[in-house]
mmCIF file of C-alpha atoms and ligand atoms in Angstrom:
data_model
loop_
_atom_site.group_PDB
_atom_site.id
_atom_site.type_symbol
_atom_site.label_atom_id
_atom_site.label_comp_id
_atom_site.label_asym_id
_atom_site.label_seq_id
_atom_site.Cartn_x
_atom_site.Cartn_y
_atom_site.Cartn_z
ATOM 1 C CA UNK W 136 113.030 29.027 -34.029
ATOM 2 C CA UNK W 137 111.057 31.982 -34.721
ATOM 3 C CA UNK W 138 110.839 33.021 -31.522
ATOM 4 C CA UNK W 139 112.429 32.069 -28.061
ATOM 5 C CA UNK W 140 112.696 32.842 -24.304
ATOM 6 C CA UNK W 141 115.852 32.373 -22.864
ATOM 7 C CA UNK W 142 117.643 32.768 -19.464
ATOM 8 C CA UNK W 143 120.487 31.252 -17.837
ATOM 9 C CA UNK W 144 122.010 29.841 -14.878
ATOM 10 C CA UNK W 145 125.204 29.462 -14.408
ATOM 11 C CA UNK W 146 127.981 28.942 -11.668
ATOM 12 C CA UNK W 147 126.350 25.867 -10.378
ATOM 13 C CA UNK W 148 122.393 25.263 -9.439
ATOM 14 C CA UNK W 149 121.345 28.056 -6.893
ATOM 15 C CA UNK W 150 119.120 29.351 -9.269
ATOM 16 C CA UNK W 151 117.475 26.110 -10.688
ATOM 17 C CA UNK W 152 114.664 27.446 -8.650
ATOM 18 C CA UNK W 153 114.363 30.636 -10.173
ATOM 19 C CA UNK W 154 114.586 28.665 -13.387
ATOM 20 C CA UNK W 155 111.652 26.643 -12.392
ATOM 21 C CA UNK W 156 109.088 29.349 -11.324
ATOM 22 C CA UNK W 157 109.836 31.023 -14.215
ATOM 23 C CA UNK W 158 109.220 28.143 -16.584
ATOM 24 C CA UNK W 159 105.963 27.560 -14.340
ATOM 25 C CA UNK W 160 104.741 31.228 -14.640
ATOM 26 C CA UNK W 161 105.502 31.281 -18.686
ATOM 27 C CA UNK W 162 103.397 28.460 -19.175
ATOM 28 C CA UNK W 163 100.976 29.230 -16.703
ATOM 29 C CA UNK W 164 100.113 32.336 -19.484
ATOM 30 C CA UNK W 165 99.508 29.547 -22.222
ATOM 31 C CA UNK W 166 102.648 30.892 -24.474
ATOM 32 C CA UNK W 167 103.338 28.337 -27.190
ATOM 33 C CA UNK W 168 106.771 30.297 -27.441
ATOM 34 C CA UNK W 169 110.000 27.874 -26.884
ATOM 35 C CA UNK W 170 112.108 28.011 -23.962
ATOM 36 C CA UNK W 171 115.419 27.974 -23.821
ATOM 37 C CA UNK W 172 118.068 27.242 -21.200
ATOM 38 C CA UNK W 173 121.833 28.141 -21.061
ATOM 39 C CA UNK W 174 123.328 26.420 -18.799
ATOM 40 C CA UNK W 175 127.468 27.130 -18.239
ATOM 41 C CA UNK W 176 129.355 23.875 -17.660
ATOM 42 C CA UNK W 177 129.638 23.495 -13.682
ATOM 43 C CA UNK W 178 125.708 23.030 -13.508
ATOM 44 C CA UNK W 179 125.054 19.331 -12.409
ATOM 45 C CA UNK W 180 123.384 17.323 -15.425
ATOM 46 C CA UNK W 181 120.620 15.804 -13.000
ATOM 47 C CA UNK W 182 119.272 19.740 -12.387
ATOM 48 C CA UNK W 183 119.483 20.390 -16.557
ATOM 49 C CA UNK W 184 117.576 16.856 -16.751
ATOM 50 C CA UNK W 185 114.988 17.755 -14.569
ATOM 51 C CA UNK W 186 114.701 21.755 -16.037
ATOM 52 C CA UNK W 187 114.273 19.759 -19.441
ATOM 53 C CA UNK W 188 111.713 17.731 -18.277
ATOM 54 C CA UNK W 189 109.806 21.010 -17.211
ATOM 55 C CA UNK W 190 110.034 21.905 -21.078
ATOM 56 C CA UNK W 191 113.248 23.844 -21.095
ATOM 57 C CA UNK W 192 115.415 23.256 -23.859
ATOM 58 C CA UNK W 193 118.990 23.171 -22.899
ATOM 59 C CA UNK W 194 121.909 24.664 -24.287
ATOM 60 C CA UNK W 195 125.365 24.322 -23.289
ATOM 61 C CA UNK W 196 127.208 27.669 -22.996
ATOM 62 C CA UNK W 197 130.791 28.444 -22.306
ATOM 63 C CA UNK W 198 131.226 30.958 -18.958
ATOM 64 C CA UNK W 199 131.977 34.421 -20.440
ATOM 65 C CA UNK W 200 134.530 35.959 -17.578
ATOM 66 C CA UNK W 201 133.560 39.169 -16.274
ATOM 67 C CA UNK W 202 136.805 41.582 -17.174
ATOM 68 C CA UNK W 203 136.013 43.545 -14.243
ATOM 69 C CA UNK W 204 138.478 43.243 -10.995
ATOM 70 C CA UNK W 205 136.289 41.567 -8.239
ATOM 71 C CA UNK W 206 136.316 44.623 -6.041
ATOM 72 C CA UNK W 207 134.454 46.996 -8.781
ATOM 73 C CA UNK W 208 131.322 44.030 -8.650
ATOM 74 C CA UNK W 209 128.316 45.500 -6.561
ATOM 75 C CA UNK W 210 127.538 41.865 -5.687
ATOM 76 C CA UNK W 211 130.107 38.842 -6.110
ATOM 77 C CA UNK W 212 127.523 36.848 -7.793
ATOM 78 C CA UNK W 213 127.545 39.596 -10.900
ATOM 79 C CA UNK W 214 131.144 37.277 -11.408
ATOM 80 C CA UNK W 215 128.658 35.293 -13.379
ATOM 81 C CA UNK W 216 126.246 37.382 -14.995
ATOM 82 C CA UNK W 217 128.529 38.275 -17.942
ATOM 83 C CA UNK W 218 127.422 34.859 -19.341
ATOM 84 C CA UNK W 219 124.400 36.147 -19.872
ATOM 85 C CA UNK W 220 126.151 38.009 -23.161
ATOM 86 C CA UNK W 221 126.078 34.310 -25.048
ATOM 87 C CA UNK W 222 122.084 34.935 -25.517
ATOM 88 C CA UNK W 223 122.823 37.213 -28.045
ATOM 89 C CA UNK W 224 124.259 34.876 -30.229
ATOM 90 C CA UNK W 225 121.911 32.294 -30.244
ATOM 91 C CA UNK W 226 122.241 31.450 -34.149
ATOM 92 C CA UNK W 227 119.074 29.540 -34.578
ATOM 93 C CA UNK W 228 116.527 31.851 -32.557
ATOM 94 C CA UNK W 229 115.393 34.588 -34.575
ATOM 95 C CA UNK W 230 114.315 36.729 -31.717
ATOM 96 C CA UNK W 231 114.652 36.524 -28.470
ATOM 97 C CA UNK W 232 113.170 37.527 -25.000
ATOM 98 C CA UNK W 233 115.593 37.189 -22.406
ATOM 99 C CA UNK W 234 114.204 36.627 -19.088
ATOM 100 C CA UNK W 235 116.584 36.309 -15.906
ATOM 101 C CA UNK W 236 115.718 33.585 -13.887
ATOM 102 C CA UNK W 237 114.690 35.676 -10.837
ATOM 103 C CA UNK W 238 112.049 37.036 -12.782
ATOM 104 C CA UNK W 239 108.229 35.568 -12.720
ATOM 105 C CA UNK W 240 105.740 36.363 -15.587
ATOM 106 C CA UNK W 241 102.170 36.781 -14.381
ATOM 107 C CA UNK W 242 100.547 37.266 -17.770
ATOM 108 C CA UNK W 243 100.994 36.606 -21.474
ATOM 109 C CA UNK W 244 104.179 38.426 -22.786
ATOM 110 C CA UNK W 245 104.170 37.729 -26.549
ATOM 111 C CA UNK W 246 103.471 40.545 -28.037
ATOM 112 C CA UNK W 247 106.941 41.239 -26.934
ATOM 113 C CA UNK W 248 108.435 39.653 -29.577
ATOM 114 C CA UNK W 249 106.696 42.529 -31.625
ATOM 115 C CA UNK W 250 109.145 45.033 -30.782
ATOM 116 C CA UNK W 251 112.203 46.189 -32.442
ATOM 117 C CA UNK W 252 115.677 45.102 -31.611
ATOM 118 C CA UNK W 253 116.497 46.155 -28.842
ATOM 119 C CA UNK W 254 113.867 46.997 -26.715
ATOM 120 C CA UNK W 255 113.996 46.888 -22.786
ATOM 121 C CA UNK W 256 112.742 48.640 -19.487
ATOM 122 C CA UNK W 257 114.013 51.023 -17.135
ATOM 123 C CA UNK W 258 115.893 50.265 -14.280
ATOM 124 C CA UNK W 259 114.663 50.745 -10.951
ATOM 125 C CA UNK W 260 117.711 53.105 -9.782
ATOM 126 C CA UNK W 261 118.794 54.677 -12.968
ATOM 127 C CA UNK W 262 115.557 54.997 -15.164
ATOM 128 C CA UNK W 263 117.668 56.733 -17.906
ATOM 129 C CA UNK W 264 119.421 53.137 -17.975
ATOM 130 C CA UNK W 265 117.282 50.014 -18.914
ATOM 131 C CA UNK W 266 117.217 47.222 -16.906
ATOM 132 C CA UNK W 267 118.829 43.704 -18.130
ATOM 133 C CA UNK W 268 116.677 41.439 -16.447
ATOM 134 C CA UNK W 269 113.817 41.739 -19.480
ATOM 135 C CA UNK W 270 114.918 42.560 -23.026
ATOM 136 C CA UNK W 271 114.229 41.988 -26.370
ATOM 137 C CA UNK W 272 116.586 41.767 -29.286
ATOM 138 C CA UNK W 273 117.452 39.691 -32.398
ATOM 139 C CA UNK W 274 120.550 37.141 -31.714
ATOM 140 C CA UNK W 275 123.414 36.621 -33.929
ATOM 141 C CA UNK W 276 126.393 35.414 -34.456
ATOM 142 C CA UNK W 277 127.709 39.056 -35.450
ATOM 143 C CA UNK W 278 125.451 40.105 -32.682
ATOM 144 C CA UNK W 279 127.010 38.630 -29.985
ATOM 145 C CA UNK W 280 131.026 38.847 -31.673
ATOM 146 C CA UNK W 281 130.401 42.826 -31.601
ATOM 147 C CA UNK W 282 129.584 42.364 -27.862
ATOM 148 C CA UNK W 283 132.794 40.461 -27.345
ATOM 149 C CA UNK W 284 135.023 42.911 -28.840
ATOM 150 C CA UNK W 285 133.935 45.582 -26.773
ATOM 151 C CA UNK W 286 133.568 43.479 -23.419
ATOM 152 C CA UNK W 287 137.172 45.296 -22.234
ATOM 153 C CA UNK W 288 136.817 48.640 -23.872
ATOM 154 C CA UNK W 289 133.345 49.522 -22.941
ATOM 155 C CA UNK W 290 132.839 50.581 -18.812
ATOM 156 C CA UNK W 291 130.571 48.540 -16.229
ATOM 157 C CA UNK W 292 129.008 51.295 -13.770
ATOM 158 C CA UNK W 293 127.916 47.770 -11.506
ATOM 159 C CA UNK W 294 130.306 45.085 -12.220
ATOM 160 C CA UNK W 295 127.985 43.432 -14.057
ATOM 161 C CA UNK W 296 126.272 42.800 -17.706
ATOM 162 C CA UNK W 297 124.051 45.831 -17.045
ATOM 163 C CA UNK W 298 126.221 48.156 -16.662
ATOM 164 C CA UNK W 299 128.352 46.846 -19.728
ATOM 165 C CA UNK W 300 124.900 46.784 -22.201
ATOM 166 C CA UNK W 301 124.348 50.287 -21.063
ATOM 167 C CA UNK W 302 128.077 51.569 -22.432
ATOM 168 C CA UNK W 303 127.298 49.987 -25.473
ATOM 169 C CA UNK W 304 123.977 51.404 -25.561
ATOM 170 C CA UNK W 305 123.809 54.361 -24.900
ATOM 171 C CA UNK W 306 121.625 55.963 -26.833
ATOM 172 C CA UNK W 307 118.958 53.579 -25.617
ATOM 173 C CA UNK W 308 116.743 56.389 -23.494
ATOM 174 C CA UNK W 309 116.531 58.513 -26.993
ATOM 175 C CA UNK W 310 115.736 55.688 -29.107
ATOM 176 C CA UNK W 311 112.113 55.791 -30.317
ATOM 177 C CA UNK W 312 109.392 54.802 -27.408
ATOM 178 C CA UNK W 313 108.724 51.144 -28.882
ATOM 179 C CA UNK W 314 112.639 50.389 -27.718
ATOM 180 C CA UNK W 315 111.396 51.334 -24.373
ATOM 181 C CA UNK W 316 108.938 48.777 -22.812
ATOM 182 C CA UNK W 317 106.331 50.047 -20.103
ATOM 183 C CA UNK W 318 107.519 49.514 -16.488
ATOM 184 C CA UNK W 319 104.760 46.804 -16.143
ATOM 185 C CA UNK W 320 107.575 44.324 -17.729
ATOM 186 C CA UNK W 321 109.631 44.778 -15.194
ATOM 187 C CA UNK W 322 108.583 45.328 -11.437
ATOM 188 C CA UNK W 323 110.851 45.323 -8.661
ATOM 189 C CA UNK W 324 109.701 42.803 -6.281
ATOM 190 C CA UNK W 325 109.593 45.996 -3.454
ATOM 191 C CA UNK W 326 107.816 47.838 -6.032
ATOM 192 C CA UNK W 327 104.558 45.040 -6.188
ATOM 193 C CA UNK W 328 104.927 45.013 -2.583
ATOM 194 C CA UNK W 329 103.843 48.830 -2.341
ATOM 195 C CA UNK W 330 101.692 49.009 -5.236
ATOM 196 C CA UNK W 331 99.686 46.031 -4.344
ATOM 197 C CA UNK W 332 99.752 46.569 -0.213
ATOM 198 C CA UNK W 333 97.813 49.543 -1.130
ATOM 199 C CA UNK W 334 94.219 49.355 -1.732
ATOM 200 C CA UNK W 335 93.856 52.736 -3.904
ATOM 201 C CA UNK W 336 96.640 51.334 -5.860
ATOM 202 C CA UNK W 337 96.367 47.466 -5.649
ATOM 203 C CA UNK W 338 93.070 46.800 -8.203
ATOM 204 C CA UNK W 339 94.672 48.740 -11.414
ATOM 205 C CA UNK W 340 98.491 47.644 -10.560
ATOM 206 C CA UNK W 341 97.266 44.213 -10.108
ATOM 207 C CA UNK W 342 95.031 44.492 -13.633
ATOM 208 C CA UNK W 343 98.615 45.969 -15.285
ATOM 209 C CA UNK W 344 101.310 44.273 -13.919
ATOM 210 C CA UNK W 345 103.220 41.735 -16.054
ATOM 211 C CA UNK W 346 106.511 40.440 -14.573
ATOM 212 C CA UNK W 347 108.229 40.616 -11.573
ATOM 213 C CA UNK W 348 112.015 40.869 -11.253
ATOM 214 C CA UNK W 349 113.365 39.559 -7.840
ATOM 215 C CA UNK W 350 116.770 41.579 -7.810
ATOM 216 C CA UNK W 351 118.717 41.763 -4.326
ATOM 217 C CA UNK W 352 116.412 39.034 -2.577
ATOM 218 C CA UNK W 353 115.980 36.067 -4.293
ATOM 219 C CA UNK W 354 113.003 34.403 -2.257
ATOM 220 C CA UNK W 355 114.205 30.796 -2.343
ATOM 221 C CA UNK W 356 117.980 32.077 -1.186
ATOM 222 C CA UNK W 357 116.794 34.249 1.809
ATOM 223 C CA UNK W 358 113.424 34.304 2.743
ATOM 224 C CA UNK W 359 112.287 37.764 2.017
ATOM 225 C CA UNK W 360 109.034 39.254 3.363
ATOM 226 C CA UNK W 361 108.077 41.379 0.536
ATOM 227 C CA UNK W 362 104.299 40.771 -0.629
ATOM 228 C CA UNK W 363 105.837 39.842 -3.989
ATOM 229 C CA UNK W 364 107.725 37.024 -2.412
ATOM 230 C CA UNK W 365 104.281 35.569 -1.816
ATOM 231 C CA UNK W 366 103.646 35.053 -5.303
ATOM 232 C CA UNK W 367 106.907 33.165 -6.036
ATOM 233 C CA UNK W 368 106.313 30.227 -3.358
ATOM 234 C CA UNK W 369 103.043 29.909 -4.861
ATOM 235 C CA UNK W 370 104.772 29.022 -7.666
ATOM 236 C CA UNK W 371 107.257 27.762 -6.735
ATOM 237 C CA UNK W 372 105.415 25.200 -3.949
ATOM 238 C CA UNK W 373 103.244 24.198 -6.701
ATOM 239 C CA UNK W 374 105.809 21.843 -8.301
ATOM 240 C CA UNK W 375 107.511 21.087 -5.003
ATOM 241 C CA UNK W 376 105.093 20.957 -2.294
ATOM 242 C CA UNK W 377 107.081 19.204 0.216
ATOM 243 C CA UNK W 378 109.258 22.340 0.424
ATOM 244 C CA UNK W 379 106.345 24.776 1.302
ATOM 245 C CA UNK W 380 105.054 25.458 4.799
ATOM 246 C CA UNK W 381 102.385 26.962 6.983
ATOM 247 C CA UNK W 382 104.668 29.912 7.535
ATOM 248 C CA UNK W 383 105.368 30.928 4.444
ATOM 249 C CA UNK W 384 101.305 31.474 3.772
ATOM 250 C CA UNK W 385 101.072 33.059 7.259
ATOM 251 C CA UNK W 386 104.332 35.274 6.508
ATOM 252 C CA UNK W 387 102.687 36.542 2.898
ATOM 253 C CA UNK W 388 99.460 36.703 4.328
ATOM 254 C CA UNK W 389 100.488 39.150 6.582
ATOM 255 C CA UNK W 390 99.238 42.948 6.060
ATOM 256 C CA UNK W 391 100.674 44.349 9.809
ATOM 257 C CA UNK W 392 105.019 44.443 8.545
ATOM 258 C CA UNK W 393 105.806 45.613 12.011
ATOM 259 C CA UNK W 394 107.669 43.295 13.792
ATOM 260 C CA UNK W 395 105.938 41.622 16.461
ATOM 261 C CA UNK W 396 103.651 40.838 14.058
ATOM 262 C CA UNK W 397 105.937 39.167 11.483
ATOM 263 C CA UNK W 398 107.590 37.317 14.248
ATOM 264 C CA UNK W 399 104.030 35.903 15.134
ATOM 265 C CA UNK W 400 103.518 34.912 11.470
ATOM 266 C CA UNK W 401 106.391 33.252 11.632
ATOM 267 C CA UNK W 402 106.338 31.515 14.879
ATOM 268 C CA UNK W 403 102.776 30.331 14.398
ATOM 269 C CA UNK W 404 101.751 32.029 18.091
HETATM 270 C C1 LIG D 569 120.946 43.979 -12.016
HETATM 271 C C2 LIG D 569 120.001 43.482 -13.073
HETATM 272 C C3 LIG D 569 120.400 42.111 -13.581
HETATM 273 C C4 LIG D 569 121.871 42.128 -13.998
HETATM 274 C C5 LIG D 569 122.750 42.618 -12.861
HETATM 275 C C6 LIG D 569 124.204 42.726 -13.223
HETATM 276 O O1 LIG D 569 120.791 43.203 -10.857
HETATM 277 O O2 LIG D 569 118.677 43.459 -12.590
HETATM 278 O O3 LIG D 569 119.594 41.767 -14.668
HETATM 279 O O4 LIG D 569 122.290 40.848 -14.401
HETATM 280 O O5 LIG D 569 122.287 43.898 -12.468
HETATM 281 O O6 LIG D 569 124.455 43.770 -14.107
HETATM 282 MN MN1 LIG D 570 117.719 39.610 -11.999
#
């Protein structure tokens, strides 16, 4: 392959959702662009069988432990996100765009497979860092060994792959500007809900905005009540409409956040 998007779950299926509004939303922007699915061991072949049906190709991948002592992980589910690593050494895929599945793509992407290796966004706390939820680079077999022998030398200022990528590349935030993508390819879900609750901002954020990255809150987890979370049921209730409800429209619907009001839109009253 040319050309591939890939994400991963792993540590079971809590994020065979994520995995499924994301494969929705890609081909929602008519990409012709493969998909592909690592998948660590412990995820139950029915939910691989039913992600392959959606058009994800799946790939077996071996869990890559995170070397960092449970206490240092901002979140205990970054135990898994390590994993992630095995993407870049995909042998067959000559570059990649690796999407995490609590991300949603609202228009094409492709031309990101134009940019160099490695080319990814800022984060949302540390913009000098870029964020691993959307990057581009160009798998390998030498790629991904190169990662491995630094996983226990290089520091993790999370606990998690980000924080790891970023030690062993730091020079990202110099690199020339086509190594750093706009912000548009990766919006923090609290981020839409701001730009787009605003009506001086909404029309040209709307116009620009490209994916959406649910960190924290993933919507099918926890119900959130950001105005991004809106966009994932609609997804998301679009292959499974037996789990969507009145509530959820009423709750994204909702332009009053104070809290009467949201317990109303939730209550139906
Ligand atoms: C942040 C990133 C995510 C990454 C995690 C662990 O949540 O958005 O992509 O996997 O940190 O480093
Ligand atoms: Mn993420």
């Amino acid at each position: 392959m040319d050309s591939a998007y890939v994400t991963l779950i792993a540590g079971g299926d809590a994020y065979a959702p994520g995995v499924e509004a994301l494969g929705r939303s890609l081909y929602a922007t008519g990409s012709a662009v493969p998909r592909v699915l690592l998948a660590t061991p412990d995820v139950p072949e029915r939910t691989l069988d039913h992600l392959a049906d959606d058009g994800w190709r799946v790939r077996r991948v071996e869990p890559l432990a995170n070397p960092a002592p449970p206490a240092e992980l901002l979140f205990a589910r970054f135990a898994n996100t390590y994993t992630k690593l095995r993407a870049f050494g995909l042998e067959d895929v000559g570059k990649a765009v690796f999407l995490d599945a609590d991300t949603l793509v609202l228009r094409n992407i492709d031309e990101l497979f134009d940019r160099p290796d490695f080319a990814a966004a800022s984060d949302f706390f540390v913009p000098d860092r870029f964020n691993s939820g959307v990057m581009v680079f160009a798998p390998s077999k030498a790629r991904f060994a190169a990662l491995e022998a630094s996983l226990r030398a290089a520091k993790t200022y999370d606990g998690g792959d980000q924080g790891f990528l970023n030690s062993v590349l730091p020079e990202w935030w110099s690199l020339d500007a086509t190594h750093r993508l706009p912000s548009m390819f990766n919006v923090h879900h609290f981020v839409f809900q701001f730009m787009s609750a605003h009506a001086s901002l909404r029309r040209q954020f709307l116009a620009d905005v490209r994916v959406v990255h649910y960190t924290l809150q993933k919507p099918w987890l926890a119900p959130t009540f950001t105005g991004a979370s809106g966009l994932w049921w609609e997804t998301y209730a679009a292959l499974h409409p037996e789990r969507d409800g009145a509530w959820h429209h009423r709750l994204h619907a909702a332009e009053d956040w104070t809290f009467d009001h949201v317990v109303r839109a939730i209550s139906g009253d």
